[in-house]
N, CA, C and O atoms as a DFTB+ gen file, in Angstrom:
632 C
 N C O
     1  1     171.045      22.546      15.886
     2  2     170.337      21.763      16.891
     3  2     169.286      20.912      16.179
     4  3     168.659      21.268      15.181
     5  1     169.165      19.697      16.840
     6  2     167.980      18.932      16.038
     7  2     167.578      18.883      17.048
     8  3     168.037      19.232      18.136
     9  1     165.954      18.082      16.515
    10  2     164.428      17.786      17.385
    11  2     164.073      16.610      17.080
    12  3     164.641      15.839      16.306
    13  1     163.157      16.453      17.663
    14  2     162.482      15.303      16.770
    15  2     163.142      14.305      16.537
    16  3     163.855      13.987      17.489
    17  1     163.248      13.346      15.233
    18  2     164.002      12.567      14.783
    19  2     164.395      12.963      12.849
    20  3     165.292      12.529      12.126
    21  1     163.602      13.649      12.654
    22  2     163.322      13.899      11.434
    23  2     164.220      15.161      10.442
    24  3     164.666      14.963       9.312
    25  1     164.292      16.134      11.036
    26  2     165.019      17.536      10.339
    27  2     165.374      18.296      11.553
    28  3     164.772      18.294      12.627
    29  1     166.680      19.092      11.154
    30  2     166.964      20.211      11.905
    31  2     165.672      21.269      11.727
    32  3     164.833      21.394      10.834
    33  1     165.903      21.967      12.985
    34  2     165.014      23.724      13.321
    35  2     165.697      24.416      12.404
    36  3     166.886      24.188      12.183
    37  1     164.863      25.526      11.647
    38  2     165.674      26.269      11.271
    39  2     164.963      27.797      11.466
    40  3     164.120      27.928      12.354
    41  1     165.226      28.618      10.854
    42  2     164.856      30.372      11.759
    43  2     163.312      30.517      11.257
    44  3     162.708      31.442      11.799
    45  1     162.596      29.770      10.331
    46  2     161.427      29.184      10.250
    47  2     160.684      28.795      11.171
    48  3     159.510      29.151      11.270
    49  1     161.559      27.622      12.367
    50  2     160.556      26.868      12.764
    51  2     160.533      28.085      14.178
    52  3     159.548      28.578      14.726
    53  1     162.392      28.360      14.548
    54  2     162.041      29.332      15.750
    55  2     161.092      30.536      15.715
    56  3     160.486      30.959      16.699
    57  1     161.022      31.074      14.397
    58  2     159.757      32.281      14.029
    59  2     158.633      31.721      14.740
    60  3     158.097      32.424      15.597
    61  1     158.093      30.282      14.456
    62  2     156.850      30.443      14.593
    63  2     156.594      29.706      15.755
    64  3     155.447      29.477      16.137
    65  1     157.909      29.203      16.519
    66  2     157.903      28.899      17.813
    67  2     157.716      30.380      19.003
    68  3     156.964      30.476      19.973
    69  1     158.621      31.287      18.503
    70  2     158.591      32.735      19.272
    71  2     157.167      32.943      18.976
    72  3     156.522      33.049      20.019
    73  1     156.475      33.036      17.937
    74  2     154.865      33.822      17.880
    75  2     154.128      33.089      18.465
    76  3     153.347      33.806      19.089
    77  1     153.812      31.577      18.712
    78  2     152.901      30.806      19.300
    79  2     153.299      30.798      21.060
    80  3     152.490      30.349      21.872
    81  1     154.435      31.270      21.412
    82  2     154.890      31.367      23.116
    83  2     154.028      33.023      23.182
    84  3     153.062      33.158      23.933
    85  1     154.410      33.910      22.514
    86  2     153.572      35.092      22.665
    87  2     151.754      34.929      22.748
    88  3     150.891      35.405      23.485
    89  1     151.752      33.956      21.526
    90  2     150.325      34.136      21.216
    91  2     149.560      33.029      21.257
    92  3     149.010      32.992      20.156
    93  1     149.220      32.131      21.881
    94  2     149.019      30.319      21.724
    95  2     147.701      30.570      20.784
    96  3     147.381      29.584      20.121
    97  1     147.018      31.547      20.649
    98  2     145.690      31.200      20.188
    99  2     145.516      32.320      18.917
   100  3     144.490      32.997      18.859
   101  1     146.503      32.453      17.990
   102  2     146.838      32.922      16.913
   103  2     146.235      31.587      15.628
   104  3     146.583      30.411      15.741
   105  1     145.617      31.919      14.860
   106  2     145.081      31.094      13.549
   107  2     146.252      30.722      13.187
   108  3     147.213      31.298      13.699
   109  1     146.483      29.613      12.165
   110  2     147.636      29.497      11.376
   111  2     147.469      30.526      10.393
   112  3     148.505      30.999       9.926
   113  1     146.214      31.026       9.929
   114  2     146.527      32.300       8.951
   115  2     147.458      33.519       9.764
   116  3     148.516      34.020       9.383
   117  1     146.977      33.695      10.534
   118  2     147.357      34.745      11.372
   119  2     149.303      34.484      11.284
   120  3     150.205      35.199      10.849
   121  1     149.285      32.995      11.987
   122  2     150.727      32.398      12.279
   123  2     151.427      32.884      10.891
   124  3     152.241      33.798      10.757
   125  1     151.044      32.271      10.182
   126  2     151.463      32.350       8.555
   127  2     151.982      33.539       8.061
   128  3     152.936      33.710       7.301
   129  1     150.927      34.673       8.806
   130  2     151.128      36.112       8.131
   131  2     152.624      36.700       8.835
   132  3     153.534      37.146       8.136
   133  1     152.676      36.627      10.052
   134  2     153.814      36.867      11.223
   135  2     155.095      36.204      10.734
   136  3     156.191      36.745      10.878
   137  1     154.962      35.259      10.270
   138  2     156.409      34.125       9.790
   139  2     156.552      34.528       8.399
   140  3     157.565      34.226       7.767
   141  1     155.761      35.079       7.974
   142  2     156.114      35.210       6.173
   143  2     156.447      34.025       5.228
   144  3     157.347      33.816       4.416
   145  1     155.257      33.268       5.698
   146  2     154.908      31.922       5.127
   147  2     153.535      31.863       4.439
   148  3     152.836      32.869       4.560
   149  1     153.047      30.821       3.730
   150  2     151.860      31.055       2.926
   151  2     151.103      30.035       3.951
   152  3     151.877      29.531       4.764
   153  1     149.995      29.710       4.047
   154  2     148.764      28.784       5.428
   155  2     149.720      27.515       4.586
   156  3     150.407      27.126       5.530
   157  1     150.047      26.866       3.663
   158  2     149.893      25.457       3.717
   159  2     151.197      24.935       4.477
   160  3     151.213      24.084       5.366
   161  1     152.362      25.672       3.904
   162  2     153.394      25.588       4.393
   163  2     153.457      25.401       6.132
   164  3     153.844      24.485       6.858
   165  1     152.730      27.085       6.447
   166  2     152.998      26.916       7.981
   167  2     152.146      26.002       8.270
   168  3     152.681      25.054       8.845
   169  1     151.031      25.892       8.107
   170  2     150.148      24.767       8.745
   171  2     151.303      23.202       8.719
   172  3     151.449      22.546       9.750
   173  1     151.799      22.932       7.800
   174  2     152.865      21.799       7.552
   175  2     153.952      21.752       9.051
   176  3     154.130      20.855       9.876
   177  1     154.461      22.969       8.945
   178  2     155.718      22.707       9.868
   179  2     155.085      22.604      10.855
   180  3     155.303      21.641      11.589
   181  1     153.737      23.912      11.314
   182  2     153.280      23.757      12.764
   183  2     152.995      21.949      12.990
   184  3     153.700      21.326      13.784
   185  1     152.464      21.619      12.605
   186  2     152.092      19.830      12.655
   187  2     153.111      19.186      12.884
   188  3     153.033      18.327      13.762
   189  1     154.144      19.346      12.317
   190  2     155.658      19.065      12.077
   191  2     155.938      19.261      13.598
   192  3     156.303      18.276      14.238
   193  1     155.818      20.266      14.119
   194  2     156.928      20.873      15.437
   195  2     155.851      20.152      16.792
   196  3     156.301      19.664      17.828
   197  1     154.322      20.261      16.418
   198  2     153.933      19.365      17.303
   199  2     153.548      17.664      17.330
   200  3     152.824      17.062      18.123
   201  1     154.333      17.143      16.135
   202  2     154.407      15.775      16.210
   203  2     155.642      15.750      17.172
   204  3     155.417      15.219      18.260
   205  1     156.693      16.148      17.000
   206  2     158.213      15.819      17.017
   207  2     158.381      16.351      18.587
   208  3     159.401      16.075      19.219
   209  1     157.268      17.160      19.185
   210  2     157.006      17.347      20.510
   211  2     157.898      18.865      20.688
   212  3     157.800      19.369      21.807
   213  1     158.501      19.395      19.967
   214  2     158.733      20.963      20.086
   215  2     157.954      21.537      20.719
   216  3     158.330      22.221      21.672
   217  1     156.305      21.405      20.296
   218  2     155.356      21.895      20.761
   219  2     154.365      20.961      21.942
   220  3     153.312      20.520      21.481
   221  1     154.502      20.825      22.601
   222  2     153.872      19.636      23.617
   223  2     152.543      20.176      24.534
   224  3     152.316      19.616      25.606
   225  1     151.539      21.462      23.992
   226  2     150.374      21.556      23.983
   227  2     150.223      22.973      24.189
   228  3     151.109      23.826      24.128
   229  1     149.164      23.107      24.407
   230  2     148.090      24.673      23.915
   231  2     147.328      24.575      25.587
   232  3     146.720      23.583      25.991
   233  1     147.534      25.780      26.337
   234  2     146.734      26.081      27.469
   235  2     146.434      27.350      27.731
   236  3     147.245      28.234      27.453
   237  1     145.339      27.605      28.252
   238  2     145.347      29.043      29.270
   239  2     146.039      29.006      30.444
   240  3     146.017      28.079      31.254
   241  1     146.831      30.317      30.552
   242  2     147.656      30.827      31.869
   243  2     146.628      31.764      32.877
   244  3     146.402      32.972      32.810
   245  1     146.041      30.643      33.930
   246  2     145.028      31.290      34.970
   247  2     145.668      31.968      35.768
   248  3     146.466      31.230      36.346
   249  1     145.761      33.267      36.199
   250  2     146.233      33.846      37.322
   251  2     145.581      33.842      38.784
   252  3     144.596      34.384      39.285
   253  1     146.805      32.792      39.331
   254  2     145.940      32.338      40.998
   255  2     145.092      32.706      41.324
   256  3     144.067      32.033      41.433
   257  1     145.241      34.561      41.758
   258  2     144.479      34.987      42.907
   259  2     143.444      34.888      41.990
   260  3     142.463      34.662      42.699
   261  1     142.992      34.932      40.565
   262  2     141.668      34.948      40.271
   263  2     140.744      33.562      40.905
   264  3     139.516      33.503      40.854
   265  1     141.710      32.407      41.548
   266  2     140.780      31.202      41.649
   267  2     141.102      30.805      43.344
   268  3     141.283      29.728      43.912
   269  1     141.070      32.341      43.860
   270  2     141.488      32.192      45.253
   271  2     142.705      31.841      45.648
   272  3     142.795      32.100      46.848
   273  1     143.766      31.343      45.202
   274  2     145.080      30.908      45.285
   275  2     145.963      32.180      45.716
   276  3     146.800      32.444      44.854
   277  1     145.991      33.071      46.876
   278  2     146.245      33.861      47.036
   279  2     148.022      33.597      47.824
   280  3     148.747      34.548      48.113
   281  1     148.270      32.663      47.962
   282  2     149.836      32.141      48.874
   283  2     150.347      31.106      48.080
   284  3     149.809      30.144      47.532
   285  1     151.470      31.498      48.135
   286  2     152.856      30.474      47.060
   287  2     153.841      30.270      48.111
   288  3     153.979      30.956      49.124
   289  1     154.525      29.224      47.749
   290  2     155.943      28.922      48.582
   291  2     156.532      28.163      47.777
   292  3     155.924      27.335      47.099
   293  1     157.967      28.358      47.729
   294  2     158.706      27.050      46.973
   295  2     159.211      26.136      48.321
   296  3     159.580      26.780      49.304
   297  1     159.227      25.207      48.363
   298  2     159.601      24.063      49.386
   299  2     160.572      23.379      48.999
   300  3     160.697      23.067      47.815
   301  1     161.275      23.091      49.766
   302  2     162.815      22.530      49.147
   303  2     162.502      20.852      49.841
   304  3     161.712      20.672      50.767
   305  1     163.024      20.120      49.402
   306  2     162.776      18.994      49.753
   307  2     164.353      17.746      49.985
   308  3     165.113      17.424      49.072
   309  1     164.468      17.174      51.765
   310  2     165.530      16.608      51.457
   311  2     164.906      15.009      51.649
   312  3     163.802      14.758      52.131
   313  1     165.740      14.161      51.226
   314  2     164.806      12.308      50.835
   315  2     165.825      12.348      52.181
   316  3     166.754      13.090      52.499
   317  1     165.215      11.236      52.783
   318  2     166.059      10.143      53.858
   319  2     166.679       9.060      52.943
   320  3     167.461       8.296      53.509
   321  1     166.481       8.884      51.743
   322  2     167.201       8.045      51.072
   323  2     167.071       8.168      49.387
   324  3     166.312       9.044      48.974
   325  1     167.772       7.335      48.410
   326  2     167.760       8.222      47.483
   327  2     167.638       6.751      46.257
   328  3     167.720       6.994      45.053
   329  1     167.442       5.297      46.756
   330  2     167.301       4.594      46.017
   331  2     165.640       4.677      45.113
   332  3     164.579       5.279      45.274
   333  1     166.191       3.718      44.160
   334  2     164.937       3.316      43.260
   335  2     163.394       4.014      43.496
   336  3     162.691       4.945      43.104
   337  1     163.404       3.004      44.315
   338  2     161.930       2.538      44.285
   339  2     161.288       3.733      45.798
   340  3     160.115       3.985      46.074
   341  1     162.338       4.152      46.382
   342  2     162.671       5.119      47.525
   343  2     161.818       6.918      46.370
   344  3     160.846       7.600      46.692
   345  1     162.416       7.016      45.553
   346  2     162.245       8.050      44.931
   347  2     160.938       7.953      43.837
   348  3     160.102       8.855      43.892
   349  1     160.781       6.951      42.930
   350  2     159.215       6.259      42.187
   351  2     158.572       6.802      43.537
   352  3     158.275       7.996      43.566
   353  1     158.315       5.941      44.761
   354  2     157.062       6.143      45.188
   355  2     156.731       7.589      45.584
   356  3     155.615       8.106      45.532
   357  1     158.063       8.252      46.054
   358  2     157.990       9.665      46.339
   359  2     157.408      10.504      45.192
   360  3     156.530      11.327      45.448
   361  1     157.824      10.347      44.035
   362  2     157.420      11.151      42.939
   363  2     155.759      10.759      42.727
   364  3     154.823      11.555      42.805
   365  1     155.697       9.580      42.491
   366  2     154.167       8.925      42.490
   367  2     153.072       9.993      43.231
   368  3     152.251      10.790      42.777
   369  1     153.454       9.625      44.517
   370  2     152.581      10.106      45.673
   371  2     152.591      11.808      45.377
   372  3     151.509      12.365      45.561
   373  1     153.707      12.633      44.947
   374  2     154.126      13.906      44.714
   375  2     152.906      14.237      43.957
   376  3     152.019      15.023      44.287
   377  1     153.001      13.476      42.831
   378  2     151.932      13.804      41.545
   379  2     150.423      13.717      41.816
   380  3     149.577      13.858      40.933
   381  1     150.089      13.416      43.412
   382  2     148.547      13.413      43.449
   383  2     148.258      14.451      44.456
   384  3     147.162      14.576      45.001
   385  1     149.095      15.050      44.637
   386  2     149.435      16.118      45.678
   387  2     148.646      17.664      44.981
   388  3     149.498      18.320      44.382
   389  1     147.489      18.210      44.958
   390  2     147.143      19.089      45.019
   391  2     147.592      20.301      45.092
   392  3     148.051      20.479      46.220
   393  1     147.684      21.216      44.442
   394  2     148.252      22.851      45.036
   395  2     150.038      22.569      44.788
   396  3     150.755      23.564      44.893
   397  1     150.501      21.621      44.562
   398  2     152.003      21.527      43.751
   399  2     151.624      21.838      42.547
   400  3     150.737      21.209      41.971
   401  1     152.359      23.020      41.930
   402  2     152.208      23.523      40.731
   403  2     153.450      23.000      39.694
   404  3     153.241      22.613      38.544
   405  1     154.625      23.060      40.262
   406  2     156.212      22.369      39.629
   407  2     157.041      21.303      41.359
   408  3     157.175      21.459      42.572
   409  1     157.320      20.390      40.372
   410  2     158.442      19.567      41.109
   411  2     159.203      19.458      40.227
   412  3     158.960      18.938      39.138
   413  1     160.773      20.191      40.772
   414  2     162.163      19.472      39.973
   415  2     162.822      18.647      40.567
   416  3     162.549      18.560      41.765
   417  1     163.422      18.142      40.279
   418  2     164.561      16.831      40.628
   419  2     166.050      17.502      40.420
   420  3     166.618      17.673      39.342
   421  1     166.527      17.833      41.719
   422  2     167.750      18.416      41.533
   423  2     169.425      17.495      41.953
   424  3     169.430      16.589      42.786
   425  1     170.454      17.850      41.362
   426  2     171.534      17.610      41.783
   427  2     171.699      17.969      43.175
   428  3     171.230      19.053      43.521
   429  1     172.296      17.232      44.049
   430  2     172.880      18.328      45.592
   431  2     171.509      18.048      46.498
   432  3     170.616      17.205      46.579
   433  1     171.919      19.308      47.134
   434  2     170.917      19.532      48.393
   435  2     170.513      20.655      48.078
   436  3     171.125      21.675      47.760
   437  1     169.018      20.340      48.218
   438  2     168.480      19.569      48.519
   439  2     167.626      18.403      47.556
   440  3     168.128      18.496      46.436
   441  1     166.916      17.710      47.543
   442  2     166.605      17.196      46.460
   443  2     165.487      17.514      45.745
   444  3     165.745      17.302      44.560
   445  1     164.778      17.770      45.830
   446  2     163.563      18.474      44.913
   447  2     163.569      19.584      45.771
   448  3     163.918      19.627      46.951
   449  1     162.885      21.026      44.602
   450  2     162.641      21.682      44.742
   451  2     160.860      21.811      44.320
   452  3     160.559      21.341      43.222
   453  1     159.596      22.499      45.265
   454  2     158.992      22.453      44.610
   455  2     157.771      23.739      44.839
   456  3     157.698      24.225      45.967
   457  1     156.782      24.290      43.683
   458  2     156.300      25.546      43.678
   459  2     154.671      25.026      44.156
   460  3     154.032      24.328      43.368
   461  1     154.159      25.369      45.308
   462  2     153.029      25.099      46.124
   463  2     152.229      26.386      45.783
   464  3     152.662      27.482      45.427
   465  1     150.994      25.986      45.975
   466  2     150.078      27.146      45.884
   467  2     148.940      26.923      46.847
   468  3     148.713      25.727      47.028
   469  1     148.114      27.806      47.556
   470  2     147.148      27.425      48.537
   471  2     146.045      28.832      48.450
   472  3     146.006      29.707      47.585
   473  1     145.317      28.689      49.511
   474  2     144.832      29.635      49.177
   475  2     145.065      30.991      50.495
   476  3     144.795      32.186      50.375
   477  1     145.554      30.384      51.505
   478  2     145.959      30.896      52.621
   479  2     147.178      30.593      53.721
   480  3     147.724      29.490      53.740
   481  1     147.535      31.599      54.579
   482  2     148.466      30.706      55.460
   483  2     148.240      29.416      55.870
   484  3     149.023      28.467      55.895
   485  1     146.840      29.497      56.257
   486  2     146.280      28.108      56.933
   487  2     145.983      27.243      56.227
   488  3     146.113      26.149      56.777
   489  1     145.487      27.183      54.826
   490  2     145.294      26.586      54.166
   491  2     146.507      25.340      53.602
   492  3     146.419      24.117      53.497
   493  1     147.812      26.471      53.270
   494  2     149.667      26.475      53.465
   495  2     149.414      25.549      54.568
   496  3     149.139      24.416      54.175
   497  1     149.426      25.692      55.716
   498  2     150.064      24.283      56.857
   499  2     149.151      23.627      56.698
   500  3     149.558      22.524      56.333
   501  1     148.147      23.645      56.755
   502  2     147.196      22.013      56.384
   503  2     147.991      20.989      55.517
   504  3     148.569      19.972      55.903
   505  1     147.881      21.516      54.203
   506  2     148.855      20.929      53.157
   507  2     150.026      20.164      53.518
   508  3     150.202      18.958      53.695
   509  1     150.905      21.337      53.593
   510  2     152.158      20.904      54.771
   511  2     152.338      19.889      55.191
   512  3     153.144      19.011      54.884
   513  1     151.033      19.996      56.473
   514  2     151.389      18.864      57.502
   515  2     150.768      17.798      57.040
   516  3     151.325      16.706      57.158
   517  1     149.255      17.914      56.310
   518  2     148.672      16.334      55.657
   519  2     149.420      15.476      54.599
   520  3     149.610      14.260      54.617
   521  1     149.731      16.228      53.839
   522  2     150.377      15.876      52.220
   523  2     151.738      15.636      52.065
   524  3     152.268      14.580      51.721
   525  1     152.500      17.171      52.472
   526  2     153.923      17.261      51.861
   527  2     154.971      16.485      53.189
   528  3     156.147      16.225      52.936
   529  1     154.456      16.224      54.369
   530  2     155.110      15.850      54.996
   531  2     155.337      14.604      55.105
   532  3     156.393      14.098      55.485
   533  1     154.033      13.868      54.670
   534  2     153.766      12.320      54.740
   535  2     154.611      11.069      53.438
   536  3     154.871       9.879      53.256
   537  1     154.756      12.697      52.718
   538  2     154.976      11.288      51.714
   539  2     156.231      10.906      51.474
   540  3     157.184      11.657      51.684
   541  1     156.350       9.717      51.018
   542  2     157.468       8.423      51.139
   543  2     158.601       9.062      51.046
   544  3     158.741       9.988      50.246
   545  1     159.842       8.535      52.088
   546  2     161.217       8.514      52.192
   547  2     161.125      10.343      52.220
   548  3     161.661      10.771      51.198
   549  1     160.698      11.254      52.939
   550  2     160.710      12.503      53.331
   551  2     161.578      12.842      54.441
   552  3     161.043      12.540      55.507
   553  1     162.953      13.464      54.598
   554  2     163.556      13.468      55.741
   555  2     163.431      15.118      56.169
   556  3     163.707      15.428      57.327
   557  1     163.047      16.060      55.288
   558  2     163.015      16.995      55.822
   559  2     162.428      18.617      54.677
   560  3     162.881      18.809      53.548
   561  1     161.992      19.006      54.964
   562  2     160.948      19.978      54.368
   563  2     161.473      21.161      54.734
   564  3     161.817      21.427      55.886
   565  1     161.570      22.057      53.587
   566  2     162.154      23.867      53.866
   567  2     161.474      24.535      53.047
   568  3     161.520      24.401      51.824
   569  1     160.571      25.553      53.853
   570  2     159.426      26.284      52.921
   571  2     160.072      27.863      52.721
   572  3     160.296      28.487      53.758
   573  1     160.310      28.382      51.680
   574  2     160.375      30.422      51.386
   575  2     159.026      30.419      50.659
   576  3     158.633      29.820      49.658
   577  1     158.532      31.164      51.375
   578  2     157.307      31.908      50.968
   579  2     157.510      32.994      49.793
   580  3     158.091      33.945      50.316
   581  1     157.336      33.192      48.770
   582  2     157.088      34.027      47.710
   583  2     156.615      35.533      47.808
   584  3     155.411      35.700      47.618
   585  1     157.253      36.469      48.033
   586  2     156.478      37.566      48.141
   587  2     156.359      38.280      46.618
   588  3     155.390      39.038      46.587
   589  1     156.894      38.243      45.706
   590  2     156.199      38.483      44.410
   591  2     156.911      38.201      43.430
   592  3     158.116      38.017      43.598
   593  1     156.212      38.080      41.923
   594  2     157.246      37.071      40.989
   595  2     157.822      38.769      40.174
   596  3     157.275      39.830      39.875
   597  1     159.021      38.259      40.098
   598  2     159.690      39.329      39.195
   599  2     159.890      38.905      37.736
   600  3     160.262      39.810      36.989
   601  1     159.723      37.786      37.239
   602  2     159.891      37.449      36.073
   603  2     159.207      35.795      35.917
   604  3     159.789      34.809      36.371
   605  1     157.946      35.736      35.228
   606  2     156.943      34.581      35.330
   607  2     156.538      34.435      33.872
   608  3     155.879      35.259      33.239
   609  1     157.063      33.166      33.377
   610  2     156.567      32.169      32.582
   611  2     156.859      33.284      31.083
   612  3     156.198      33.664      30.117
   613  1     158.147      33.465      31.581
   614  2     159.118      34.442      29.930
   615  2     159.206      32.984      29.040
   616  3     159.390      31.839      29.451
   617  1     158.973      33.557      27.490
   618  2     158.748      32.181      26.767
   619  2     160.192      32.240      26.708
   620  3     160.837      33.136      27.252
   621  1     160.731      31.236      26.013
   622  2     162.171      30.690      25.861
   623  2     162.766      31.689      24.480
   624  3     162.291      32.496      23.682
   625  1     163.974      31.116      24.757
   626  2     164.642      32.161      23.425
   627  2     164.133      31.504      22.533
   628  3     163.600      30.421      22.775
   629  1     164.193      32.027      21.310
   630  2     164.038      31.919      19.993
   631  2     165.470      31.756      19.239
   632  3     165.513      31.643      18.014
């Protein structure tokens, strides 16, 4: 498999791709020691894997209810139409939308799928009815409420 534009991955780069999904805030010494690499080297590839966008950034994982976010729903989403400039403005408007945590763009029906967060039921239909309902070329809205995650934010294979 290649990346980037530059060199294939090799069980190098996935090593220190698997330790930084475990650990984002590991030193490159630290990284270095785990991969069985010396600091200059790994420091090299790590730079390497986040020029070439392998690596496309470093965050903390907040857990909702700590910031009141106590209600999730995924919302399925169908367009009244499916041209151009029909779907831009939909996505546009999507992206200033508050408490949407993921929007995908799917094949079929329905057409986006997407992961909402609020802080209450009521909080949930406010949203709903101000935001997710209004915006462009929207023909129809299907909410499942989340009752608990069985498997959340597993890093990728290695």
């Amino acid at each position: 498999m290649f990346w980037g534009k530059i060199s294939p991955m090799d069980d190098v780069d996935r090593k220190i791709l698997a330790e930084l999904q475990q650990d984002g805030r590991l030193t490159v010494t630290e990284l270095a020691a785990r991969v069985r690499l010396s600091v200059s080297p790994c420091h090299r590839r790590l730079r390497e894997l986040e020029r070439a966008g392998a690596i496309s950034g470093y965050r903390a994982v907040v857990e909702p209810s700590a910031v009141g976010l106590n209600f999730e729903a995924l919302v399925f989403v169908t367009m009244r139409q499916e041209d151009r400039d029909t779907v831009a403005g939909f996505e546009r408007a999507l992206a200033e939308v508050e408490g949407v945590q993921e929007a995908q763009r799917l094949f079929g029906e329905p057409d986006y799928l997407l992961r909402v967060v609020a802080a209450d039921l009521t909080a949930y239909q406010r949203l709903y009815d101000e935001r997710l309902a209004t915006l462009p070329g929207v023909q129809r809205l299907t909410s499942t409420l989340v009752m608990k995650h069985v498997v959340k934010d597993r890093p990728l294979p290695a």
